[in-house]
């Protein structure tokens, strides 16, 4: 399972998403789009927006900290 989180350091919801994934024991890669322009462009291409967090779980894009959608995507 591939889980990527597109986040910024100043975003409280980004921290909540990452803490939630850690609590569930889900390994993920965190991309700081505030520092990595290439990843920021990738995030916009995938999600169609600039807002963070964006979570990519096996190609399923979840915008914001949405526990129900994250759980649904993880249980596929």
Short mmCIF file of C-alpha atoms in Angstrom, two decimals:
data_model
loop_
_atom_site.label_atom_id
_atom_site.label_comp_id
_atom_site.label_asym_id
_atom_site.label_seq_id
_atom_site.Cartn_x
_atom_site.Cartn_y
_atom_site.Cartn_z
CA UNK A 1 0.00 0.00 0.00
CA UNK A 2 1.33 3.40 -0.98
CA UNK A 3 0.31 6.30 1.25
CA UNK A 4 1.56 9.83 0.55
CA UNK A 5 0.69 12.93 2.55
CA UNK A 6 1.14 16.36 0.98
CA UNK A 7 1.43 18.87 3.79
CA UNK A 8 3.02 22.04 5.13
CA UNK A 9 4.72 22.54 8.47
CA UNK A 10 2.27 25.22 9.63
CA UNK A 11 -0.93 23.24 8.89
CA UNK A 12 -2.66 21.81 11.99
CA UNK A 13 -4.84 19.45 9.92
CA UNK A 14 -1.72 18.05 8.26
CA UNK A 15 -0.34 17.19 11.70
CA UNK A 16 -3.67 15.58 12.62
CA UNK A 17 -3.63 13.41 9.47
CA UNK A 18 -0.05 12.25 10.11
CA UNK A 19 -0.76 11.51 13.78
CA UNK A 20 -3.89 9.56 12.81
CA UNK A 21 -1.95 7.43 10.31
CA UNK A 22 0.78 6.80 12.91
CA UNK A 23 -1.84 5.73 15.49
CA UNK A 24 -3.21 3.24 12.97
CA UNK A 25 0.30 1.95 12.24
CA UNK A 26 0.13 3.02 8.58
CA UNK A 27 3.51 3.84 7.02
CA UNK A 28 3.43 6.94 4.83
CA UNK A 29 5.67 9.35 2.98
CA UNK A 30 5.30 13.00 3.89
CA UNK A 31 5.93 15.64 1.24
CA UNK A 32 6.36 19.21 2.50
CA UNK A 33 4.83 21.17 -0.37
CA UNK A 34 5.89 24.42 1.30
CA UNK A 35 9.51 23.51 0.57
CA UNK A 36 9.25 21.22 -2.47
CA UNK A 37 7.84 22.96 -5.54
CA UNK A 38 7.86 19.76 -7.62
CA UNK A 39 5.72 17.95 -5.04
CA UNK A 40 3.42 20.98 -4.75
CA UNK A 41 2.80 20.82 -8.51
CA UNK A 42 2.23 17.06 -8.26
CA UNK A 43 -0.32 17.63 -5.47
CA UNK A 44 -2.22 20.23 -7.51
CA UNK A 45 -2.20 17.92 -10.54
CA UNK A 46 -3.64 15.06 -8.45
CA UNK A 47 -6.15 17.02 -6.35
CA UNK A 48 -6.96 20.03 -8.51
CA UNK A 49 -6.35 22.42 -5.61
CA UNK A 50 -3.72 24.14 -3.50
CA UNK A 51 -5.14 23.32 -0.05
CA UNK A 52 -3.44 20.89 2.32
CA UNK A 53 -3.49 18.22 3.53
CA UNK A 54 -3.94 15.99 0.52
CA UNK A 55 -3.67 12.26 1.19
CA UNK A 56 -3.00 9.82 -1.66
CA UNK A 57 -3.84 6.23 -0.68
CA UNK A 58 -3.13 3.89 -3.61
CA UNK A 59 -4.20 6.61 -6.04
CA UNK A 60 -7.34 7.60 -4.12
CA UNK A 61 -7.14 11.31 -3.34
CA UNK A 62 -8.55 12.57 -0.04
CA UNK A 63 -8.60 16.29 0.64
CA UNK A 64 -8.41 17.46 4.23
CA UNK A 65 -8.51 15.41 7.43
CA UNK A 66 -11.43 13.08 6.66
CA UNK A 67 -11.18 10.04 8.96
CA UNK A 68 -14.08 8.19 7.31
CA UNK A 69 -12.61 8.51 3.82
CA UNK A 70 -9.10 7.64 5.04
CA UNK A 71 -10.42 4.51 6.77
CA UNK A 72 -12.44 3.53 3.70
CA UNK A 73 -9.38 3.90 1.44
CA UNK A 74 -7.15 1.97 3.87
CA UNK A 75 -9.61 -0.94 4.09
CA UNK A 76 -9.75 -1.56 0.34
#
